[in-house]
PDB file of C-alpha atoms in Angstrom:
ATOM      1  CA  MET S   1     100.137  97.005  99.247  1.00  0.00           C
ATOM      2  CA  GLY S   2     102.639  99.831  99.784  1.00  0.00           C
ATOM      3  CA  TYR S   3     105.388 100.533 102.306  1.00  0.00           C
ATOM      4  CA  PHE S   4     104.672 102.387 105.543  1.00  0.00           C
ATOM      5  CA  GLU S   5     106.387 105.058 107.532  1.00  0.00           C
ATOM      6  CA  SER S   6     104.747 104.004 110.785  1.00  0.00           C
ATOM      7  CA  ARG S   7     105.655 106.872 113.110  1.00  0.00           C
ATOM      8  CA  VAL S   8     105.924 110.449 111.944  1.00  0.00           C
ATOM      9  CA  PRO S   9     105.795 112.939 114.846  1.00  0.00           C
ATOM     10  CA  ILE S  10     104.149 116.245 113.973  1.00  0.00           C
ATOM     11  CA  ASP S  11     103.363 119.532 115.691  1.00  0.00           C
ATOM     12  CA  ILE S  12      99.713 120.295 114.936  1.00  0.00           C
ATOM     13  CA  ASN S  13     100.399 123.974 115.628  1.00  0.00           C
ATOM     14  CA  ASP S  14     102.863 124.052 112.733  1.00  0.00           C
ATOM     15  CA  TYR S  15     100.644 123.026 109.846  1.00  0.00           C
ATOM     16  CA  GLU S  16     102.996 124.296 107.140  1.00  0.00           C
ATOM     17  CA  ASN S  17     105.891 122.149 108.381  1.00  0.00           C
ATOM     18  CA  THR S  18     103.593 119.134 108.726  1.00  0.00           C
ATOM     19  CA  VAL S  19     102.525 119.428 105.098  1.00  0.00           C
ATOM     20  CA  LYS S  20     106.150 119.888 104.048  1.00  0.00           C
ATOM     21  CA  LYS S  21     107.045 116.656 105.843  1.00  0.00           C
ATOM     22  CA  LEU S  22     104.155 114.793 104.224  1.00  0.00           C
ATOM     23  CA  ARG S  23     105.088 115.915 100.736  1.00  0.00           C
ATOM     24  CA  PHE S  24     108.707 114.955 101.322  1.00  0.00           C
ATOM     25  CA  LEU S  25     107.650 111.457 102.408  1.00  0.00           C
ATOM     26  CA  GLU S  26     105.412 111.221  99.365  1.00  0.00           C
ATOM     27  CA  LYS S  27     108.412 111.966  97.142  1.00  0.00           C
ATOM     28  CA  LEU S  28     110.325 109.202  98.937  1.00  0.00           C
ATOM     29  CA  ASN S  29     107.638 106.837  97.641  1.00  0.00           C
ATOM     30  CA  PHE S  30     105.881 105.979 100.881  1.00  0.00           C
ATOM     31  CA  LYS S  31     102.314 104.907 100.161  1.00  0.00           C
ATOM     32  CA  LYS S  32     101.039 104.911 103.742  1.00  0.00           C
ATOM     33  CA  ILE S  33     101.970 107.079 106.705  1.00  0.00           C
ATOM     34  CA  ILE S  34     101.025 106.976 110.380  1.00  0.00           C
ATOM     35  CA  LEU S  35     101.175 110.459 111.897  1.00  0.00           C
ATOM     36  CA  GLU S  36     101.717 111.086 115.584  1.00  0.00           C
ATOM     37  CA  PRO S  37     100.510 114.546 116.665  1.00  0.00           C
ATOM     38  CA  LEU S  38     102.532 115.522 119.730  1.00  0.00           C
ATOM     39  CA  LYS S  39     101.152 116.896 122.999  1.00  0.00           C
ATOM     40  CA  VAL S  40      97.528 116.028 122.245  1.00  0.00           C
ATOM     41  CA  GLU S  41      95.202 113.451 123.800  1.00  0.00           C
ATOM     42  CA  LYS S  42      93.058 112.905 120.735  1.00  0.00           C
ATOM     43  CA  ILE S  43      93.061 113.935 117.084  1.00  0.00           C
ATOM     44  CA  SER S  44      90.233 115.973 115.622  1.00  0.00           C
ATOM     45  CA  LYS S  45      88.389 114.767 112.533  1.00  0.00           C
ATOM     46  CA  ASN S  46      88.862 118.223 110.977  1.00  0.00           C
ATOM     47  CA  LEU S  47      92.642 117.888 111.169  1.00  0.00           C
ATOM     48  CA  LYS S  48      92.548 114.383 109.685  1.00  0.00           C
ATOM     49  CA  ASP S  49      90.353 115.451 106.781  1.00  0.00           C
ATOM     50  CA  LYS S  50      92.443 118.547 106.110  1.00  0.00           C
ATOM     51  CA  LEU S  51      95.744 116.660 106.021  1.00  0.00           C
ATOM     52  CA  ARG S  52      94.342 113.885 103.835  1.00  0.00           C
ATOM     53  CA  LYS S  53      93.580 116.461 101.161  1.00  0.00           C
ATOM     54  CA  GLU S  54      97.203 117.597 101.046  1.00  0.00           C
ATOM     55  CA  VAL S  55      98.811 114.423  99.663  1.00  0.00           C
ATOM     56  CA  ASP S  56      97.907 111.418  97.549  1.00  0.00           C
ATOM     57  CA  ILE S  57      98.859 108.833 100.168  1.00  0.00           C
ATOM     58  CA  ASP S  58      96.939 106.981 102.859  1.00  0.00           C
ATOM     59  CA  LEU S  59      97.178 108.736 106.223  1.00  0.00           C
ATOM     60  CA  TYR S  60      96.545 107.142 109.600  1.00  0.00           C
ATOM     61  CA  PHE S  61      96.982 108.514 113.098  1.00  0.00           C
ATOM     62  CA  ARG S  62      98.350 107.445 116.457  1.00  0.00           C
ATOM     63  CA  ILE S  63      98.802 108.682 119.991  1.00  0.00           C
ATOM     64  CA  ASN S  64     101.767 107.614 122.115  1.00  0.00           C
ATOM     65  CA  LEU S  65     101.469 107.407 125.909  1.00  0.00           C
ATOM     66  CA  LYS S  66     104.524 107.517 128.202  1.00  0.00           C
ATOM     67  CA  PRO S  67     103.324 106.547 131.693  1.00  0.00           C
ATOM     68  CA  ASN S  68     105.779 106.209 134.554  1.00  0.00           C
ATOM     69  CA  SER S  69     103.918 103.385 136.261  1.00  0.00           C
ATOM     70  CA  ALA S  70     101.107 100.888 135.722  1.00  0.00           C
ATOM     71  CA  SER S  71      98.887 102.906 138.076  1.00  0.00           C
ATOM     72  CA  ASP S  72      99.469 106.020 135.940  1.00  0.00           C
ATOM     73  CA  LEU S  73      98.562 104.076 132.807  1.00  0.00           C
ATOM     74  CA  LYS S  74      95.386 102.710 134.389  1.00  0.00           C
ATOM     75  CA  LYS S  75      94.267 106.276 135.097  1.00  0.00           C
ATOM     76  CA  ILE S  76      95.064 107.476 131.573  1.00  0.00           C
ATOM     77  CA  ILE S  77      93.732 104.513 129.603  1.00  0.00           C
ATOM     78  CA  SER S  78      90.087 105.101 130.529  1.00  0.00           C
ATOM     79  CA  LYS S  79      90.113 108.076 128.154  1.00  0.00           C
ATOM     80  CA  TYR S  80      90.709 105.704 125.240  1.00  0.00           C
ATOM     81  CA  ASN S  81      87.878 103.211 125.624  1.00  0.00           C
ATOM     82  CA  GLN S  82      86.393 104.101 122.221  1.00  0.00           C
ATOM     83  CA  PHE S  83      89.548 105.421 120.584  1.00  0.00           C
ATOM     84  CA  PRO S  84      89.319 105.223 116.758  1.00  0.00           C
ATOM     85  CA  ASP S  85      93.045 105.571 116.067  1.00  0.00           C
ATOM     86  CA  ILE S  86      96.227 103.690 116.956  1.00  0.00           C
ATOM     87  CA  LEU S  87      97.275 103.774 120.598  1.00  0.00           C
ATOM     88  CA  SER S  88     100.854 103.030 121.610  1.00  0.00           C
ATOM     89  CA  VAL S  89     102.627 102.942 124.965  1.00  0.00           C
ATOM     90  CA  GLU S  90     106.319 103.539 125.592  1.00  0.00           C
ATOM     91  CA  SER S  91     107.924 102.959 128.989  1.00  0.00           C
ATOM     92  CA  THR S  92     110.965 101.379 130.626  1.00  0.00           C
ATOM     93  CA  ASN S  93     108.684 100.158 133.416  1.00  0.00           C
ATOM     94  CA  LYS S  94     108.180  96.378 133.110  1.00  0.00           C
ATOM     95  CA  GLU S  95     104.744  96.493 134.769  1.00  0.00           C
ATOM     96  CA  VAL S  96     103.623  99.090 132.230  1.00  0.00           C
ATOM     97  CA  GLN S  97     104.876  96.927 129.365  1.00  0.00           C
ATOM     98  CA  LEU S  98     103.099  93.811 130.657  1.00  0.00           C
ATOM     99  CA  PHE S  99      99.870  95.725 131.334  1.00  0.00           C
ATOM    100  CA  SER S 100     100.044  97.234 127.842  1.00  0.00           C
ATOM    101  CA  ALA S 101     100.567  93.851 126.223  1.00  0.00           C
ATOM    102  CA  ARG S 102      97.425  92.518 127.930  1.00  0.00           C
ATOM    103  CA  ASP S 103      95.172  95.528 127.353  1.00  0.00           C
ATOM    104  CA  THR S 104      93.276  95.272 124.068  1.00  0.00           C
ATOM    105  CA  ARG S 105      92.901  99.059 123.855  1.00  0.00           C
ATOM    106  CA  ILE S 106      96.655  99.314 123.296  1.00  0.00           C
ATOM    107  CA  ASP S 107      97.845  98.454 119.791  1.00  0.00           C
ATOM    108  CA  ILE S 108     101.602  98.987 120.026  1.00  0.00           C
ATOM    109  CA  ILE S 109     104.163  98.508 122.769  1.00  0.00           C
ATOM    110  CA  SER S 110     106.903 100.785 121.526  1.00  0.00           C
ATOM    111  CA  PHE S 111     110.604 100.103 122.056  1.00  0.00           C
ATOM    112  CA  SER S 112     111.707 103.035 119.905  1.00  0.00           C
ATOM    113  CA  ASN S 113     113.663 104.873 122.601  1.00  0.00           C
ATOM    114  CA  ILE S 114     116.982 103.092 123.114  1.00  0.00           C
ATOM    115  CA  ASP S 115     116.576 102.966 126.911  1.00  0.00           C
ATOM    116  CA  VAL S 116     113.257 101.207 126.348  1.00  0.00           C
ATOM    117  CA  THR S 117     114.674  98.976 123.603  1.00  0.00           C
ATOM    118  CA  LYS S 118     117.070  97.424 126.109  1.00  0.00           C
ATOM    119  CA  THR S 119     114.184  96.300 128.350  1.00  0.00           C
ATOM    120  CA  LEU S 120     112.349  94.041 125.872  1.00  0.00           C
ATOM    121  CA  THR S 121     111.609  90.561 127.280  1.00  0.00           C
ATOM    122  CA  PRO S 122     110.148  87.334 125.872  1.00  0.00           C
ATOM    123  CA  GLY S 123     107.257  87.695 128.325  1.00  0.00           C
ATOM    124  CA  VAL S 124     106.095  90.969 126.769  1.00  0.00           C
ATOM    125  CA  ILE S 125     106.427  89.493 123.288  1.00  0.00           C
ATOM    126  CA  SER S 126     104.413  86.421 124.269  1.00  0.00           C
ATOM    127  CA  LEU S 127     101.583  88.510 125.733  1.00  0.00           C
ATOM    128  CA  SER S 128     101.561  90.888 122.764  1.00  0.00           C
ATOM    129  CA  LYS S 129     101.084  87.926 120.422  1.00  0.00           C
ATOM    130  CA  GLN S 130      98.325  86.517 122.599  1.00  0.00           C
ATOM    131  CA  TYR S 131      96.431  89.823 122.631  1.00  0.00           C
ATOM    132  CA  ASN S 132      97.220  90.771 119.023  1.00  0.00           C
ATOM    133  CA  SER S 133      99.306  93.884 119.661  1.00  0.00           C
ATOM    134  CA  PHE S 134     102.565  94.917 118.000  1.00  0.00           C
ATOM    135  CA  ILE S 135     106.151  95.446 119.126  1.00  0.00           C
ATOM    136  CA  GLU S 136     107.732  98.576 117.642  1.00  0.00           C
ATOM    137  CA  PHE S 137     111.372  99.432 117.024  1.00  0.00           C
ATOM    138  CA  SER S 138     112.753 102.614 115.493  1.00  0.00           C
ATOM    139  CA  PHE S 139     115.536 103.712 113.164  1.00  0.00           C
ATOM    140  CA  ASN S 140     115.881 106.985 115.084  1.00  0.00           C
ATOM    141  CA  PRO S 141     118.610 105.859 117.552  1.00  0.00           C
ATOM    142  CA  MET S 142     120.732 104.717 114.604  1.00  0.00           C
ATOM    143  CA  PHE S 143     120.980 108.280 113.313  1.00  0.00           C
ATOM    144  CA  THR S 144     122.727 109.929 116.244  1.00  0.00           C
ATOM    145  CA  GLU S 145     125.789 111.966 115.256  1.00  0.00           C
ATOM    146  CA  ASN S 146     127.808 110.442 118.102  1.00  0.00           C
ATOM    147  CA  LYS S 147     129.488 107.486 116.387  1.00  0.00           C
ATOM    148  CA  PHE S 148     130.214 105.644 119.638  1.00  0.00           C
ATOM    149  CA  ALA S 149     126.588 105.976 120.756  1.00  0.00           C
ATOM    150  CA  GLN S 150     125.417 105.029 117.260  1.00  0.00           C
ATOM    151  CA  SER S 151     127.392 101.785 117.377  1.00  0.00           C
ATOM    152  CA  LYS S 152     126.010 100.898 120.819  1.00  0.00           C
ATOM    153  CA  ASN S 153     122.469 101.745 119.754  1.00  0.00           C
ATOM    154  CA  ILE S 154     122.679  99.528 116.687  1.00  0.00           C
ATOM    155  CA  HIS S 155     123.933  96.695 118.907  1.00  0.00           C
ATOM    156  CA  PHE S 156     120.968  97.079 121.279  1.00  0.00           C
ATOM    157  CA  ILE S 157     118.481  97.253 118.408  1.00  0.00           C
ATOM    158  CA  ILE S 158     119.963  94.137 116.780  1.00  0.00           C
ATOM    159  CA  SER S 159     119.634  92.246 120.078  1.00  0.00           C
ATOM    160  CA  ALA S 160     116.014  93.349 120.515  1.00  0.00           C
ATOM    161  CA  VAL S 161     115.109  92.586 116.898  1.00  0.00           C
ATOM    162  CA  ASN S 162     116.684  89.134 117.147  1.00  0.00           C
ATOM    163  CA  LEU S 163     114.673  88.484 120.308  1.00  0.00           C
ATOM    164  CA  ALA S 164     111.507  89.547 118.503  1.00  0.00           C
ATOM    165  CA  LEU S 165     112.282  87.335 115.497  1.00  0.00           C
ATOM    166  CA  ALA S 166     113.183  84.341 117.669  1.00  0.00           C
ATOM    167  CA  ASN S 167     109.876  84.648 119.526  1.00  0.00           C
ATOM    168  CA  LYS S 168     107.867  85.291 116.348  1.00  0.00           C
ATOM    169  CA  ALA S 169     106.630  88.691 117.485  1.00  0.00           C
ATOM    170  CA  ASN S 170     104.266  90.948 115.586  1.00  0.00           C
ATOM    171  CA  TYR S 171     106.847  93.666 114.961  1.00  0.00           C
ATOM    172  CA  ILE S 172     107.145  96.907 113.044  1.00  0.00           C
ATOM    173  CA  ILE S 173     110.033  99.307 112.499  1.00  0.00           C
ATOM    174  CA  SER S 174     109.314 103.015 112.200  1.00  0.00           C
ATOM    175  CA  GLY S 175     111.411 106.095 111.568  1.00  0.00           C
ATOM    176  CA  ASN S 176     110.222 108.348 114.400  1.00  0.00           C
ATOM    177  CA  PHE S 177     112.366 111.234 113.172  1.00  0.00           C
ATOM    178  CA  SER S 178     111.831 114.874 114.093  1.00  0.00           C
ATOM    179  CA  ASN S 179     114.177 116.096 111.354  1.00  0.00           C
ATOM    180  CA  ILE S 180     112.549 115.757 107.938  1.00  0.00           C
ATOM    181  CA  TYR S 181     115.886 115.039 106.253  1.00  0.00           C
ATOM    182  CA  ASP S 182     116.573 111.951 108.376  1.00  0.00           C
ATOM    183  CA  TYR S 183     113.815 110.074 106.560  1.00  0.00           C
ATOM    184  CA  ARG S 184     114.850 107.583 103.902  1.00  0.00           C
ATOM    185  CA  SER S 185     112.990 105.804 101.112  1.00  0.00           C
ATOM    186  CA  PRO S 186     111.522 102.322 101.688  1.00  0.00           C
ATOM    187  CA  LYS S 187     114.261 100.850  99.471  1.00  0.00           C
ATOM    188  CA  VAL S 188     116.970 102.366 101.668  1.00  0.00           C
ATOM    189  CA  LEU S 189     115.227 101.259 104.861  1.00  0.00           C
ATOM    190  CA  LEU S 190     115.022  97.708 103.573  1.00  0.00           C
ATOM    191  CA  SER S 191     118.771  97.907 102.951  1.00  0.00           C
ATOM    192  CA  PHE S 192     119.346  99.210 106.500  1.00  0.00           C
ATOM    193  CA  CYS S 193     117.396  96.265 107.889  1.00  0.00           C
ATOM    194  CA  GLN S 194     119.520  93.834 105.910  1.00  0.00           C
ATOM    195  CA  THR S 195     122.962  95.407 106.346  1.00  0.00           C
ATOM    196  CA  LEU S 196     122.788  97.092 109.767  1.00  0.00           C
ATOM    197  CA  LEU S 197     120.259  94.885 111.570  1.00  0.00           C
ATOM    198  CA  ASP S 198     121.154  91.633 109.794  1.00  0.00           C
ATOM    199  CA  MET S 199     117.527  90.915 108.926  1.00  0.00           C
ATOM    200  CA  PRO S 200     116.577  88.683 105.991  1.00  0.00           C
ATOM    201  CA  LEU S 201     114.701  90.594 103.292  1.00  0.00           C
ATOM    202  CA  PRO S 202     111.339  88.831 103.927  1.00  0.00           C
ATOM    203  CA  LYS S 203     111.555  89.774 107.640  1.00  0.00           C
ATOM    204  CA  ALA S 204     112.389  93.380 106.724  1.00  0.00           C
ATOM    205  CA  LYS S 205     109.341  93.530 104.461  1.00  0.00           C
ATOM    206  CA  LEU S 206     107.200  92.310 107.356  1.00  0.00           C
ATOM    207  CA  ALA S 207     108.493  95.191 109.495  1.00  0.00           C
ATOM    208  CA  LEU S 208     107.964  97.917 106.894  1.00  0.00           C
ATOM    209  CA  ARG S 209     104.946  96.716 104.927  1.00  0.00           C
ATOM    210  CA  ASP S 210     103.026  93.591 105.911  1.00  0.00           C
ATOM    211  CA  ASN S 211     102.785  94.007 109.683  1.00  0.00           C
ATOM    212  CA  PRO S 212     101.841  97.712 109.577  1.00  0.00           C
ATOM    213  CA  GLU S 213      99.113  96.684 107.124  1.00  0.00           C
ATOM    214  CA  LYS S 214      97.885  94.102 109.644  1.00  0.00           C
ATOM    215  CA  LEU S 215      97.876  96.828 112.303  1.00  0.00           C
ATOM    216  CA  ILE S 216      95.669  99.037 110.148  1.00  0.00           C
ATOM    217  CA  GLU S 217      93.334  96.120 109.415  1.00  0.00           C
ATOM    218  CA  LYS S 218      93.030  95.579 113.167  1.00  0.00           C
ATOM    219  CA  ILE S 219      92.040  99.229 113.679  1.00  0.00           C
ATOM    220  CA  GLU S 220      89.521  99.075 110.840  1.00  0.00           C
ATOM    221  CA  ARG S 221      87.916  95.967 112.324  1.00  0.00           C
ATOM    222  CA  ARG S 222      87.712  97.677 115.704  1.00  0.00           C
ATOM    223  CA  ASN S 223      85.928 100.632 114.133  1.00  0.00           C
ATOM    224  CA  ASP S 224      83.518  98.372 112.251  1.00  0.00           C
ATOM    225  CA  PRO S 225      80.186  98.402 114.154  1.00  0.00           C
ATOM    226  CA  ASN S 226      79.433  94.905 112.829  1.00  0.00           C
ATOM    227  CA  PHE S 227      82.671  93.431 114.183  1.00  0.00           C
ATOM    228  CA  ILE S 228      82.369  91.690 117.559  1.00  0.00           C
ATOM    229  CA  GLU S 229      85.634  89.801 118.012  1.00  0.00           C
ATOM    230  CA  GLU S 230      88.168  87.911 115.924  1.00  0.00           C
ATOM    231  CA  GLY S 231      86.199  85.551 113.701  1.00  0.00           C
ATOM    232  CA  VAL S 232      82.807  86.972 114.707  1.00  0.00           C
ATOM    233  CA  ARG S 233      80.993  89.594 112.637  1.00  0.00           C
ATOM    234  CA  LEU S 234      77.339  90.626 112.462  1.00  0.00           C
ATOM    235  CA  ILE S 235      75.708  90.192 109.071  1.00  0.00           C
ATOM    236  CA  ASN S 236      72.712  92.408 108.408  1.00  0.00           C
ATOM    237  CA  SER S 237      69.843  90.527 106.809  1.00  0.00           C
ATOM    238  CA  GLU S 238      68.417  91.929 103.594  1.00  0.00           C
ATOM    239  CA  LYS S 239      65.106  93.768 103.679  1.00  0.00           C
ATOM    240  CA  GLY S 240      62.128  91.504 103.366  1.00  0.00           C
ATOM    241  CA  GLY S 241      63.303  88.985 105.963  1.00  0.00           C
ATOM    242  CA  ARG S 242      64.515  85.441 105.386  1.00  0.00           C
TER     243      ARG S 242
END
């Protein structure tokens, strides 16, 4: 089981830069990466296959929705009834967060943006656990050049992370960096979790390795035609009958 970079935004119209970013992350010793193509509704199989040939790491894909209201989300979500990849939602709107936590089509409720991070509540965490979705935080706000803003952002992230830990959330922490050189190795990110976010090492490993792996397993089960629901799976009988 290797460490994840769980949110890598890419511009699908800039293939050369995307490959450059992937190879840089490979050198940082990430074993699994979740790419987020920007400004697209769905990701073509051709693009997935092409990118997977570029690097010797496991690639997965996600789409992030940013609805302004629950009614907007309800209109958008119908497009993702049979979505094979990871679907996340990011919004400061509490109704959107609660709807997302209850909707099984949505895999991640993202609190990566610092304005969204400040809105996390125990209610959203409780629902996300009940419906087997994940709460996401991001290192991105910690890398602002404004030192005053950086200090405030770290404070807000610590508060949100502590709330997630106290309520035993399914949580992940991603990079979500646009600048390739903001990315750090898994070893450094583990250190950030411990020193900046005051997380015990086992909890940091959950955020960067174990929980993203559980997320991928969830997606794979959903795409398995023999999977019905948690604990229920069709078993094809062998030829020749009983």
